[in-house]
Amino acid sequence: MLTYTLVTDGRSDAALLPILTWLLHEHGITEVQAQWADLQRAGLPRHPSLTDRLRAALELYPCDILFIHRDAERELRQQRIAEIEHALADIPTHLRVAREICVVPVRMTEAWLLFDEAAIKQAAGNRQSQERLDLPPLRKLEDVPDPKQILHHRLRRASGLRGRRLDQFPVHERVRRLAELIEDFSPLRELPAFQALDQAVQRVVVTAGW
């Protein structure tokens, strides 16, 4: 059983868990225990640094692999990786794990969920919908300026709800459900940021001899 911990920018980014588990399965790890580092009760400062959050996650969620997420947003992917590596360098050696992987979607996590129209409709609770959702072309997902806004809009649109019922639509819950419903993330291998994550997971698995 391999255990991994995911540290994210925000709660909604826990939607990355099914993606990471899928990647580990793809590289031959069949028994996986996934942990999202919920640090709300970790006694952190009001505005904790990334180092603070990583230290707390390692203390509370022991693991074989630590995945550290940062959205690229308006920054270069390599800059976010440098920020993560700088934060890791300040972690006491006895807390560090041997295998740490940066997870940096371009521009944000939701971009990696914007490709499966059938799953979006199912997550919205309206799998029989015949409406075209006009999703961005797969190869252009990393160029979409606000994938979160687009994904939320498409989920609401796919729901077929109107008025007050639409206002009450639990869009954040449905985003998490969407990630669970997608069975095949291989189309994302067209995206450079996802390719980099895929390769990082493969390197760790091969190097560890798993």
XYZ file of N, CA, C and O in Angstrom:
840
model
N 0.845 -1.191 0.000
C 0.000 0.000 0.000
C 0.884 1.245 0.000
O 1.697 1.438 0.903
N 0.738 2.084 -1.016
C 1.479 3.338 -1.079
C 0.568 4.459 -0.586
O -0.580 4.572 -1.008
N 1.077 5.279 0.308
C 0.317 6.408 0.837
C 0.921 7.706 0.328
O 2.134 7.895 0.392
N 0.064 8.568 -0.202
C 0.556 9.892 -0.584
C -0.290 10.972 0.060
O -1.455 10.761 0.410
N 0.331 12.135 0.244
C -0.337 13.310 0.806
C -0.295 14.429 -0.216
O 0.742 14.663 -0.848
N -1.408 15.115 -0.361
C -1.505 16.259 -1.265
C -1.706 17.528 -0.452
O -2.653 17.638 0.328
N -0.810 18.486 -0.631
C -0.935 19.816 -0.038
C -1.361 20.768 -1.152
O -0.709 20.824 -2.205
N -2.452 21.501 -0.930
C -3.006 22.340 -1.991
C -3.079 23.805 -1.584
O -3.012 24.144 -0.407
N -3.286 24.653 -2.601
C -3.516 26.074 -2.351
C -4.834 26.291 -1.619
O -4.934 27.143 -0.738
N -5.885 25.547 -1.997
C -7.212 25.733 -1.411
C -7.964 24.425 -1.352
O -7.531 23.400 -1.905
N -9.121 24.441 -0.693
C -9.915 23.225 -0.517
C -10.389 22.653 -1.842
O -10.431 21.434 -2.029
N -10.765 23.524 -2.787
C -11.299 23.038 -4.060
C -10.264 22.244 -4.849
O -10.618 21.406 -5.679
N -8.979 22.489 -4.562
C -7.921 21.791 -5.305
C -7.744 20.348 -4.858
O -6.962 19.607 -5.458
N -8.495 19.934 -3.826
C -8.506 18.518 -3.468
C -9.061 17.672 -4.613
O -8.908 16.447 -4.626
N -9.685 18.329 -5.602
C -10.141 17.625 -6.805
C -8.986 16.983 -7.565
O -9.211 16.156 -8.458
N -7.755 17.331 -7.224
C -6.591 16.706 -7.858
C -6.378 15.263 -7.409
O -5.679 14.501 -8.084
N -6.960 14.869 -6.291
C -6.700 13.522 -5.758
C -6.996 12.406 -6.762
O -6.158 11.516 -6.952
N -8.174 12.404 -7.429
C -8.412 11.332 -8.409
C -7.410 11.335 -9.562
O -7.081 10.277 -10.110
N -6.925 12.520 -9.922
C -5.937 12.605 -11.008
C -4.624 11.956 -10.571
O -4.014 11.166 -11.314
N -4.171 12.271 -9.374
C -2.905 11.714 -8.883
C -3.007 10.206 -8.687
O -2.075 9.462 -9.031
N -4.137 9.749 -8.163
C -4.331 8.305 -8.002
C -4.330 7.612 -9.352
O -3.727 6.533 -9.517
N -4.987 8.220 -10.339
C -5.005 7.657 -11.695
C -3.589 7.545 -12.254
O -3.211 6.519 -12.842
N -2.769 8.581 -12.060
C -1.397 8.556 -12.563
C -0.590 7.439 -11.897
O 0.174 6.731 -12.570
N -0.742 7.267 -10.606
C -0.023 6.191 -9.924
C -0.464 4.820 -10.428
O 0.365 3.934 -10.643
N -1.768 4.663 -10.653
C -2.251 3.410 -11.239
C -1.640 3.189 -12.621
O -1.253 2.058 -12.970
N -1.570 4.254 -13.415
C -0.999 4.157 -14.761
C 0.446 3.667 -14.729
O 0.911 3.020 -15.668
N 1.143 3.979 -13.656
C 2.553 3.590 -13.566
C 2.757 2.389 -12.643
O 3.849 2.181 -12.106
N 1.688 1.601 -12.484
C 1.838 0.285 -11.883
C 1.586 0.189 -10.402
O 1.753 -0.890 -9.817
N 1.183 1.292 -9.746
C 0.907 1.237 -8.306
C -0.584 0.958 -8.141
O -1.423 1.837 -8.343
N -0.921 -0.247 -7.763
C -2.334 -0.637 -7.727
C -2.997 -0.341 -6.383
O -4.206 -0.084 -6.337
N -2.241 -0.379 -5.298
C -2.801 -0.131 -3.965
C -2.357 1.254 -3.497
O -1.188 1.465 -3.165
N -3.311 2.199 -3.465
C -2.986 3.592 -3.164
C -3.922 4.124 -2.086
O -5.142 3.934 -2.152
N -3.346 4.766 -1.085
C -4.138 5.497 -0.084
C -3.856 6.979 -0.262
O -2.713 7.436 -0.095
N -4.880 7.747 -0.589
C -4.732 9.178 -0.856
C -5.141 9.987 0.365
O -6.157 9.698 1.005
N -4.342 11.015 0.682
C -4.655 11.901 1.798
C -4.590 13.353 1.322
O -3.581 13.760 0.738
N -5.648 14.103 1.581
C -5.577 15.549 1.366
C -5.254 16.202 2.701
O -5.902 15.913 3.716
N -4.242 17.057 2.731
C -3.805 17.688 3.969
C -4.770 18.811 4.353
O -4.659 19.940 3.871
N -5.724 18.472 5.210
C -6.666 19.456 5.739
C -6.003 20.111 6.945
O -5.890 19.506 8.012
N -5.568 21.360 6.777
C -4.743 22.016 7.789
C -5.503 23.073 8.582
O -4.890 23.882 9.287
N -6.830 23.050 8.498
C -7.612 24.069 9.198
C -7.416 24.030 10.704
O -7.478 25.067 11.363
N -7.200 22.850 11.258
C -7.042 22.722 12.699
C -5.598 22.425 13.092
O -5.339 21.857 14.155
N -4.672 22.846 12.264
C -3.266 22.526 12.515
C -2.569 23.566 13.380
O -1.366 23.461 13.636
N -3.293 24.594 13.832
C -2.690 25.615 14.675
C -1.706 26.505 13.945
O -0.757 27.030 14.548
N -1.925 26.700 12.655
C -1.026 27.529 11.852
C -1.319 29.013 12.075
O -2.408 29.388 12.513
N -0.352 29.878 11.747
C -0.608 31.314 11.795
C -1.754 31.688 10.854
O -2.135 30.901 9.980
N -2.280 32.898 11.007
C -3.428 33.313 10.196
C -3.112 33.273 8.711
O -3.947 32.901 7.900
N -1.924 33.689 8.339
C -1.505 33.648 6.936
C -0.226 32.812 6.850
O 0.875 33.355 6.738
N -0.364 31.488 6.895
C 0.832 30.629 6.943
C 1.607 30.663 5.632
O 1.031 30.776 4.551
N 2.896 30.553 5.752
C 3.739 30.421 4.573
C 3.606 29.018 4.012
O 3.085 28.108 4.676
N 4.090 28.820 2.802
C 4.071 27.480 2.221
C 4.906 26.529 3.073
O 4.531 25.373 3.288
N 6.029 27.010 3.600
C 6.856 26.175 4.474
C 6.077 25.735 5.706
O 6.137 24.567 6.116
N 5.322 26.664 6.314
C 4.505 26.317 7.473
C 3.513 25.204 7.132
O 3.319 24.263 7.904
N 2.877 25.333 5.976
C 1.855 24.356 5.589
C 2.477 23.003 5.282
O 1.923 21.953 5.630
N 3.631 23.016 4.634
C 4.298 21.748 4.318
C 4.759 21.047 5.588
O 4.620 19.821 5.723
N 5.302 21.794 6.528
C 5.749 21.193 7.784
C 4.564 20.556 8.525
O 4.661 19.417 9.001
N 3.449 21.281 8.584
C 2.274 20.749 9.269
C 1.745 19.499 8.575
O 1.360 18.518 9.227
N 1.730 19.526 7.254
C 1.241 18.363 6.499
C 2.111 17.140 6.754
O 1.602 16.024 6.933
N 3.412 17.325 6.788
C 4.311 16.199 7.004
C 4.185 15.647 8.420
O 4.339 14.446 8.637
N 3.892 16.520 9.382
C 3.721 16.063 10.754
C 2.400 15.314 10.947
O 2.342 14.316 11.674
N 1.350 15.797 10.274
C 0.008 15.246 10.493
C -0.361 14.125 9.533
O -1.224 13.299 9.844
N 0.254 14.112 8.361
C -0.117 13.146 7.324
C 1.131 12.440 6.784
O 1.589 12.722 5.671
N 1.718 11.531 7.556
C 2.904 10.795 7.075
C 2.604 10.079 5.763
O 1.480 9.613 5.533
N 3.609 10.004 4.891
C 3.354 9.474 3.550
C 4.622 8.969 2.890
O 5.734 9.233 3.353
N 4.415 8.259 1.784
C 5.533 7.817 0.941
C 5.875 8.856 -0.113
O 7.033 8.974 -0.523
N 4.861 9.574 -0.604
C 5.064 10.639 -1.590
C 4.313 11.875 -1.109
O 3.157 11.788 -0.691
N 4.967 13.023 -1.197
C 4.320 14.296 -0.900
C 4.119 15.045 -2.213
O 5.086 15.363 -2.908
N 2.863 15.293 -2.556
C 2.542 16.110 -3.717
C 2.248 17.534 -3.237
O 1.429 17.730 -2.334
N 2.921 18.511 -3.828
C 2.732 19.910 -3.448
C 2.138 20.668 -4.628
O 2.752 20.759 -5.693
N 0.924 21.184 -4.430
C 0.205 21.879 -5.501
C 0.341 23.390 -5.358
O 0.217 23.942 -4.266
N 0.600 24.030 -6.474
C 0.453 25.476 -6.612
C -0.101 25.734 -8.004
O 0.421 25.203 -8.993
N -1.150 26.546 -8.116
C -1.617 26.955 -9.437
C -0.623 27.934 -10.042
O -0.092 28.807 -9.341
N -0.377 27.795 -11.332
C 0.517 28.735 -12.000
C -0.111 30.119 -12.072
O 0.565 31.138 -11.912
N -1.433 30.156 -12.334
C -2.168 31.408 -12.489
C -1.443 32.296 -13.496
O -1.290 31.925 -14.635
N -0.993 33.478 -13.083
C -0.360 34.399 -14.046
C 1.161 34.282 -14.076
O 1.834 35.016 -14.786
N 1.696 33.347 -13.293
C 3.145 33.181 -13.232
C 3.585 32.020 -14.131
O 2.781 31.180 -14.528
N 4.867 31.977 -14.427
C 5.412 30.858 -15.177
C 5.433 29.611 -14.289
O 5.662 29.693 -13.072
N 5.187 28.470 -14.904
C 5.189 27.219 -14.149
C 6.506 27.031 -13.404
O 6.511 26.619 -12.235
N 7.629 27.341 -14.053
C 8.926 27.130 -13.430
C 9.112 28.007 -12.202
O 9.788 27.624 -11.243
N 8.489 29.186 -12.203
C 8.591 30.053 -11.034
C 7.874 29.436 -9.836
O 8.365 29.496 -8.701
N 6.706 28.835 -10.082
C 5.993 28.165 -8.989
C 6.802 26.992 -8.444
O 6.848 26.756 -7.228
N 7.447 26.251 -9.327
C 8.274 25.129 -8.877
C 9.423 25.632 -8.014
O 9.744 25.040 -6.976
N 10.027 26.751 -8.418
C 11.116 27.327 -7.621
C 10.620 27.736 -6.240
O 11.326 27.559 -5.229
N 9.392 28.269 -6.166
C 8.809 28.646 -4.878
C 8.626 27.412 -3.987
O 8.903 27.455 -2.782
N 8.154 26.319 -4.584
C 7.959 25.084 -3.823
C 9.300 24.556 -3.328
O 9.449 24.175 -2.151
N 10.292 24.525 -4.191
C 11.606 24.003 -3.806
C 12.237 24.854 -2.710
O 12.890 24.335 -1.796
N 12.032 26.173 -2.782
C 12.552 27.068 -1.747
C 11.882 26.771 -0.406
O 12.542 26.738 0.640
N 10.554 26.536 -0.430
C 9.831 26.220 0.802
C 10.291 24.887 1.380
O 10.464 24.745 2.601
N 10.499 23.907 0.526
C 10.950 22.590 0.989
C 12.336 22.663 1.634
O 12.624 21.941 2.592
N 13.168 23.551 1.129
C 14.531 23.666 1.657
C 14.547 24.115 3.114
O 15.529 23.874 3.830
N 13.452 24.744 3.554
C 13.377 25.231 4.935
C 12.734 24.215 5.883
O 12.571 24.495 7.074
N 12.355 23.051 5.355
C 11.756 22.008 6.190
C 12.877 21.231 6.897
O 13.857 20.847 6.258
N 12.760 20.978 8.202
C 13.785 20.173 8.886
C 13.990 18.826 8.192
O 13.025 18.188 7.755
N 15.222 18.406 8.113
C 15.570 17.192 7.382
C 14.821 15.970 7.901
O 14.390 15.111 7.118
N 14.603 15.880 9.204
C 13.969 14.688 9.765
C 12.496 14.578 9.367
O 11.895 13.504 9.482
N 11.895 15.681 8.881
C 10.504 15.645 8.449
C 10.354 15.335 6.962
O 9.300 14.872 6.527
N 11.385 15.632 6.200
C 11.282 15.480 4.744
C 11.078 14.020 4.368
O 11.579 13.104 5.016
N 10.306 13.813 3.274
C 10.182 12.473 2.709
C 11.095 12.390 1.493
O 11.494 13.403 0.923
N 11.422 11.188 1.097
C 12.388 11.008 0.014
C 11.819 11.387 -1.346
O 12.566 11.646 -2.282
N 10.478 11.423 -1.435
C 9.857 11.618 -2.743
C 8.845 12.758 -2.672
O 7.805 12.629 -2.031
N 9.164 13.854 -3.338
C 8.323 15.047 -3.345
C 8.094 15.464 -4.793
O 9.042 15.529 -5.586
N 6.842 15.718 -5.145
C 6.492 16.008 -6.531
C 5.683 17.294 -6.588
O 4.688 17.447 -5.865
N 6.095 18.205 -7.458
C 5.369 19.459 -7.665
C 4.196 19.227 -8.608
O 4.342 18.558 -9.639
N 3.046 19.792 -8.258
C 1.840 19.707 -9.091
C 1.442 21.134 -9.435
O 0.895 21.856 -8.601
N 1.731 21.547 -10.679
C 1.511 22.944 -11.067
C 0.682 22.998 -12.350
O 1.222 23.058 -13.457
N -0.648 22.966 -12.214
C -1.494 23.127 -13.409
C -1.356 24.540 -13.981
O -1.130 25.506 -13.252
N -1.499 24.628 -15.281
C -1.525 25.926 -15.972
C -2.917 26.087 -16.561
O -3.324 25.284 -17.390
N -3.672 27.084 -16.112
C -3.385 28.058 -15.094
C -3.819 27.628 -13.716
O -3.280 28.054 -12.704
N -4.842 26.788 -13.633
C -5.301 26.308 -12.335
C -5.917 24.924 -12.485
O -6.145 24.449 -13.603
N -6.176 24.287 -11.358
C -6.652 22.902 -11.331
C -7.823 22.659 -12.274
O -7.878 21.638 -12.973
N -8.781 23.592 -12.302
C -10.005 23.378 -13.089
C -9.732 23.171 -14.571
O -10.546 22.562 -15.268
N -8.593 23.645 -15.069
C -8.261 23.441 -16.485
C -8.155 21.954 -16.813
O -8.444 21.536 -17.940
N -7.757 21.133 -15.826
C -7.592 19.699 -16.058
C -8.904 18.939 -15.949
O -8.925 17.708 -16.068
N -10.009 19.635 -15.728
C -11.324 18.993 -15.641
C -12.255 19.452 -16.751
O -13.423 19.078 -16.767
N -11.725 20.218 -17.690
C -12.563 20.854 -18.707
C -12.562 20.117 -20.039
O -12.672 20.759 -21.085
N -12.457 18.796 -20.006
C -12.329 18.103 -21.291
C -13.347 16.986 -21.497
O -13.490 16.489 -22.616
N -14.058 16.584 -20.463
C -14.960 15.435 -20.560
C -16.402 15.910 -20.417
O -16.923 16.042 -19.318
N -17.054 16.168 -21.559
C -18.405 16.743 -21.538
C -19.404 15.805 -20.873
O -20.265 16.250 -20.093
N -19.306 14.514 -21.147
C -20.252 13.558 -20.557
C -20.126 13.541 -19.036
O -21.135 13.490 -18.315
N -18.902 13.572 -18.533
C -18.698 13.564 -17.085
C -19.198 14.856 -16.450
O -19.737 14.847 -15.336
N -19.043 15.985 -17.145
C -19.546 17.263 -16.626
C -21.064 17.209 -16.488
O -21.632 17.627 -15.467
N -21.734 16.672 -17.484
C -23.196 16.561 -17.414
C -23.624 15.636 -16.284
O -24.580 15.920 -15.562
N -22.899 14.524 -16.124
C -23.237 13.600 -15.045
C -22.999 14.248 -13.684
O -23.822 14.114 -12.762
N -21.876 14.952 -13.539
C -21.586 15.621 -12.277
C -22.616 16.694 -11.962
O -22.920 16.956 -10.793
N -23.175 17.307 -13.013
C -24.190 18.340 -12.829
C -25.555 17.752 -12.503
O -26.502 18.500 -12.214
N -25.674 16.416 -12.564
C -26.940 15.766 -12.252
C -27.898 15.699 -13.420
O -29.102 15.528 -13.232
N -27.366 15.798 -14.654
C -28.232 15.837 -15.834
C -27.536 15.118 -16.987
O -27.313 15.689 -18.055
N -27.214 13.843 -16.763
C -26.398 13.105 -17.732
C -27.097 12.928 -19.079
O -26.441 12.676 -20.092
N -28.423 13.061 -19.146
C -29.154 12.903 -20.400
C -29.236 14.189 -21.213
O -29.827 14.205 -22.293
N -28.644 15.269 -20.709
C -28.701 16.554 -21.409
C -28.144 16.440 -22.825
O -27.096 15.830 -23.049
N -28.857 17.039 -23.770
C -28.419 17.038 -25.169
C -27.721 18.340 -25.552
O -27.292 18.513 -26.683
N -27.614 19.258 -24.600
C -27.021 20.560 -24.898
C -25.510 20.448 -25.058
O -24.829 19.794 -24.269
N -24.996 21.096 -26.095
C -23.546 21.165 -26.284
C -22.978 22.194 -25.309
O -23.491 23.306 -25.192
N -21.911 21.830 -24.639
C -21.346 22.715 -23.623
C -20.237 23.612 -24.157
O -19.749 24.497 -23.451
N -19.842 23.395 -25.416
C -18.833 24.256 -26.052
C -17.590 24.393 -25.169
O -17.153 25.505 -24.833
N -16.995 23.264 -24.808
C -15.779 23.288 -24.003
C -14.614 23.813 -24.829
O -14.581 23.654 -26.060
N -13.629 24.435 -24.199
C -12.449 24.899 -24.938
C -11.728 23.718 -25.579
O -11.755 22.604 -25.048
N -11.083 23.926 -26.725
C -10.300 22.837 -27.331
C -9.244 22.328 -26.347
O -8.637 23.119 -25.618
N -9.051 21.022 -26.340
C -8.148 20.406 -25.375
C -6.767 21.054 -25.392
O -6.195 21.382 -24.347
N -6.227 21.247 -26.571
C -4.865 21.777 -26.662
C -4.756 23.218 -26.202
O -3.654 23.730 -25.988
N -5.891 23.885 -26.046
C -5.892 25.297 -25.638
C -6.200 25.483 -24.157
O -6.295 26.624 -23.683
N -6.361 24.394 -23.406
C -6.794 24.522 -22.016
C -5.823 25.347 -21.171
O -6.233 26.044 -20.247
N -4.528 25.258 -21.465
C -3.563 26.019 -20.679
C -3.561 27.497 -21.052
O -2.900 28.304 -20.379
N -4.294 27.865 -22.111
C -4.381 29.272 -22.511
C -5.652 29.938 -22.008
O -5.807 31.150 -22.137
N -6.578 29.138 -21.424
C -7.834 29.690 -20.934
C -7.545 30.587 -19.730
O -6.928 30.141 -18.760
N -7.956 31.866 -19.757
C -7.585 32.792 -18.681
C -8.207 32.480 -17.332
O -7.594 32.725 -16.303
N -9.425 31.933 -17.293
C -10.088 31.653 -16.017
C -10.854 30.337 -16.111
O -12.074 30.316 -16.206
N -10.130 29.199 -16.064
C -10.799 27.899 -16.206
C -11.798 27.618 -15.089
O -12.781 26.917 -15.304
N -11.575 28.155 -13.899
C -12.527 27.930 -12.805
C -13.885 28.526 -13.163
O -14.925 27.863 -13.014
N -13.891 29.761 -13.647
C -15.150 30.406 -14.013
C -15.849 29.639 -15.130
O -17.070 29.433 -15.094
N -15.087 29.185 -16.114
C -15.670 28.455 -17.234
C -16.251 27.128 -16.764
O -17.369 26.756 -17.137
N -15.519 26.394 -15.924
C -16.016 25.100 -15.446
C -17.283 25.283 -14.614
O -18.255 24.539 -14.788
N -17.292 26.255 -13.732
C -18.493 26.497 -12.925
C -19.682 26.849 -13.809
O -20.806 26.365 -13.592
N -19.432 27.671 -14.828
C -20.514 28.054 -15.744
C -21.039 26.839 -16.495
O -22.264 26.654 -16.640
N -20.148 25.975 -16.968
C -20.576 24.810 -17.732
C -21.332 23.816 -16.850
O -22.285 23.185 -17.309
N -20.927 23.668 -15.607
C -21.654 22.780 -14.697
C -23.064 23.309 -14.448
O -24.044 22.541 -14.467
N -23.179 24.601 -14.214
C -24.511 25.188 -13.999
C -25.366 25.046 -15.255
O -26.547 24.721 -15.183
N -24.746 25.292 -16.393
C -25.472 25.184 -17.656
C -25.919 23.743 -17.903
O -27.054 23.491 -18.323
N -25.055 22.795 -17.635
C -25.380 21.384 -17.855
C -26.484 20.909 -16.929
O -27.221 19.976 -17.274
N -26.621 21.539 -15.766
C -27.629 21.105 -14.798
C -29.048 21.280 -15.324
O -29.966 20.575 -14.904
N -29.238 22.250 -16.221
C -30.578 22.524 -16.737
C -31.476 23.236 -15.741
O -32.671 23.431 -16.007
N -30.918 23.650 -14.598
C -31.722 24.309 -13.572
C -31.927 25.783 -13.901
O -31.166 26.381 -14.657
N -32.946 26.357 -13.298
C -33.264 27.770 -13.498
C -33.631 28.406 -12.156
O -33.990 27.726 -11.214
N -33.538 29.720 -12.107
C -34.032 30.479 -10.965
C -33.392 30.097 -9.648
O -32.178 29.917 -9.543
N -34.243 29.953 -8.606
C -33.743 29.695 -7.260
C -32.993 28.378 -7.174
O -31.995 28.261 -6.461
N -33.457 27.365 -7.903
C -32.780 26.062 -7.862
C -31.358 26.179 -8.413
O -30.432 25.543 -7.894
N -31.178 27.011 -9.435
C -29.838 27.225 -9.965
C -28.977 27.992 -8.960
O -27.785 27.707 -8.803
N -29.585 28.959 -8.282
C -28.851 29.725 -7.270
C -28.338 28.816 -6.156
O -27.304 29.101 -5.546
N -29.064 27.736 -5.888
C -28.685 26.820 -4.812
C -27.806 25.662 -5.296
O -27.450 24.781 -4.507
N -27.437 25.679 -6.553
C -26.638 24.595 -7.134
C -25.268 24.543 -6.444
O -24.517 25.526 -6.448
N -24.885 23.404 -5.853
C -23.624 23.299 -5.096
C -22.419 23.073 -6.017
O -21.869 21.969 -6.106
N -21.984 24.123 -6.675
C -21.015 23.967 -7.751
C -19.679 23.413 -7.255
O -19.050 22.592 -7.947
N -19.214 23.803 -6.076
C -17.921 23.303 -5.591
C -17.987 21.799 -5.321
O -17.044 21.062 -5.625
N -19.111 21.360 -4.770
C -19.312 19.927 -4.543
C -19.325 19.166 -5.860
O -18.758 18.066 -5.971
N -19.915 19.759 -6.890
C -19.997 19.088 -8.196
C -18.646 19.050 -8.895
O -18.377 18.138 -9.680
N -17.793 20.026 -8.646
C -16.434 19.978 -9.208
C -15.697 18.763 -8.647
O -15.038 18.019 -9.385
N -15.804 18.560 -7.336
C -15.151 17.385 -6.727
C -15.735 16.088 -7.285
O -15.003 15.129 -7.545
N -17.045 16.084 -7.479
C -17.691 14.893 -8.034
C -17.225 14.651 -9.465
O -17.014 13.497 -9.867
N -17.044 15.706 -10.233
C -16.568 15.572 -11.611
C -15.219 14.875 -11.651
O -14.999 13.966 -12.462
N -14.308 15.287 -10.783
C -12.982 14.663 -10.757
C -13.084 13.169 -10.471
O -12.327 12.362 -11.016
N -14.030 12.786 -9.614
C -14.218 11.377 -9.288
C -14.828 10.599 -10.446
O -14.563 9.402 -10.599
N -15.641 11.270 -11.260
C -16.354 10.583 -12.338
C -15.484 10.343 -13.572
O -15.715 9.396 -14.322
N -14.505 11.187 -13.803
C -13.655 11.014 -14.984
C -12.810 9.747 -14.806
O -12.078 9.610 -13.829
N -12.926 8.836 -15.733
C -12.230 7.551 -15.610
C -10.883 7.543 -16.322
O -10.016 6.723 -15.989
N -10.703 8.429 -17.300
C -9.498 8.398 -18.119
C -8.978 9.819 -18.301
O -9.598 10.637 -18.974
N -7.844 10.097 -17.697
C -7.237 11.427 -17.816
C -6.161 11.469 -18.902
O -5.461 12.477 -19.027
N -6.023 10.401 -19.677
C -4.951 10.357 -20.676
C -5.024 11.466 -21.724
O -3.975 11.881 -22.235
N -6.233 11.991 -22.094
C -6.228 13.118 -23.039
C -5.400 14.308 -22.568
O -4.877 15.071 -23.390
N -5.236 14.456 -21.254
C -4.476 15.593 -20.729
C -2.991 15.490 -21.046
O -2.249 16.461 -20.860
N -2.550 14.345 -21.530
C -1.132 14.209 -21.878
C -0.737 15.093 -23.052
O 0.447 15.197 -23.384
N -1.706 15.730 -23.687
C -1.400 16.726 -24.724
C -0.915 18.041 -24.121
O -0.363 18.881 -24.834
N -1.119 18.234 -22.820
C -0.788 19.495 -22.169
C 0.591 19.417 -21.526
O 0.870 18.501 -20.755
N 1.476 20.383 -21.784
C 2.842 20.332 -21.245
C 2.909 20.204 -19.723
O 3.719 19.442 -19.200
N 2.054 20.935 -18.986
C 2.107 20.869 -17.521
C 1.714 19.484 -17.017
O 2.298 18.974 -16.052
N 0.731 18.870 -17.666
C 0.318 17.522 -17.259
C 1.384 16.509 -17.658
O 1.659 15.563 -16.904
N 1.986 16.686 -18.825
C 3.084 15.813 -19.232
C 4.196 15.831 -18.190
O 4.757 14.783 -17.836
N 4.526 17.033 -17.686
C 5.598 17.163 -16.699
C 5.244 16.417 -15.415
O 6.100 15.744 -14.815
N 3.993 16.512 -14.985
C 3.562 15.784 -13.788
C 3.616 14.276 -14.023
O 4.105 13.516 -13.181
N 3.129 13.838 -15.165
C 3.141 12.423 -15.530
C 4.564 11.874 -15.485
O 4.838 10.808 -14.916
N 5.493 12.620 -16.056
C 6.888 12.183 -16.091
C 7.510 12.161 -14.696
O 8.305 11.272 -14.374
N 7.118 13.129 -13.861
C 7.647 13.165 -12.497
C 7.177 11.950 -11.703
O 7.956 11.339 -10.956
N 5.906 11.602 -11.854
C 5.391 10.413 -11.177
C 6.111 9.169 -11.669
O 6.518 8.304 -10.872
N 6.301 9.052 -12.965
C 7.001 7.890 -13.518
C 8.421 7.792 -12.972
O 8.876 6.693 -12.594
N 9.136 8.911 -12.901
C 10.505 8.908 -12.388
C 10.547 8.399 -10.954
O 11.413 7.595 -10.578
N 9.626 8.890 -10.125
C 9.612 8.494 -8.717
C 9.340 6.990 -8.593
O 10.007 6.292 -7.817
N 8.383 6.485 -9.344
C 8.029 5.065 -9.273
C 9.203 4.193 -9.716
O 9.542 3.193 -9.058
N 9.841 4.580 -10.804
C 10.968 3.802 -11.324
C 12.160 3.860 -10.370
O 12.787 2.826 -10.046
N 12.479 5.076 -9.888
C 13.631 5.234 -9.000
C 13.454 4.468 -7.703
O 14.398 3.882 -7.157
N 12.205 4.448 -7.188
C 11.934 3.737 -5.935
C 11.867 2.227 -6.128
O 11.886 1.471 -5.154
N 11.764 1.787 -7.389
C 11.682 0.361 -7.655
C 10.335 -0.245 -7.283
O 10.236 -1.434 -6.997
N 9.280 0.564 -7.325
C 7.946 0.067 -6.965
C 7.314 -0.706 -8.106
O 7.494 -0.399 -9.240
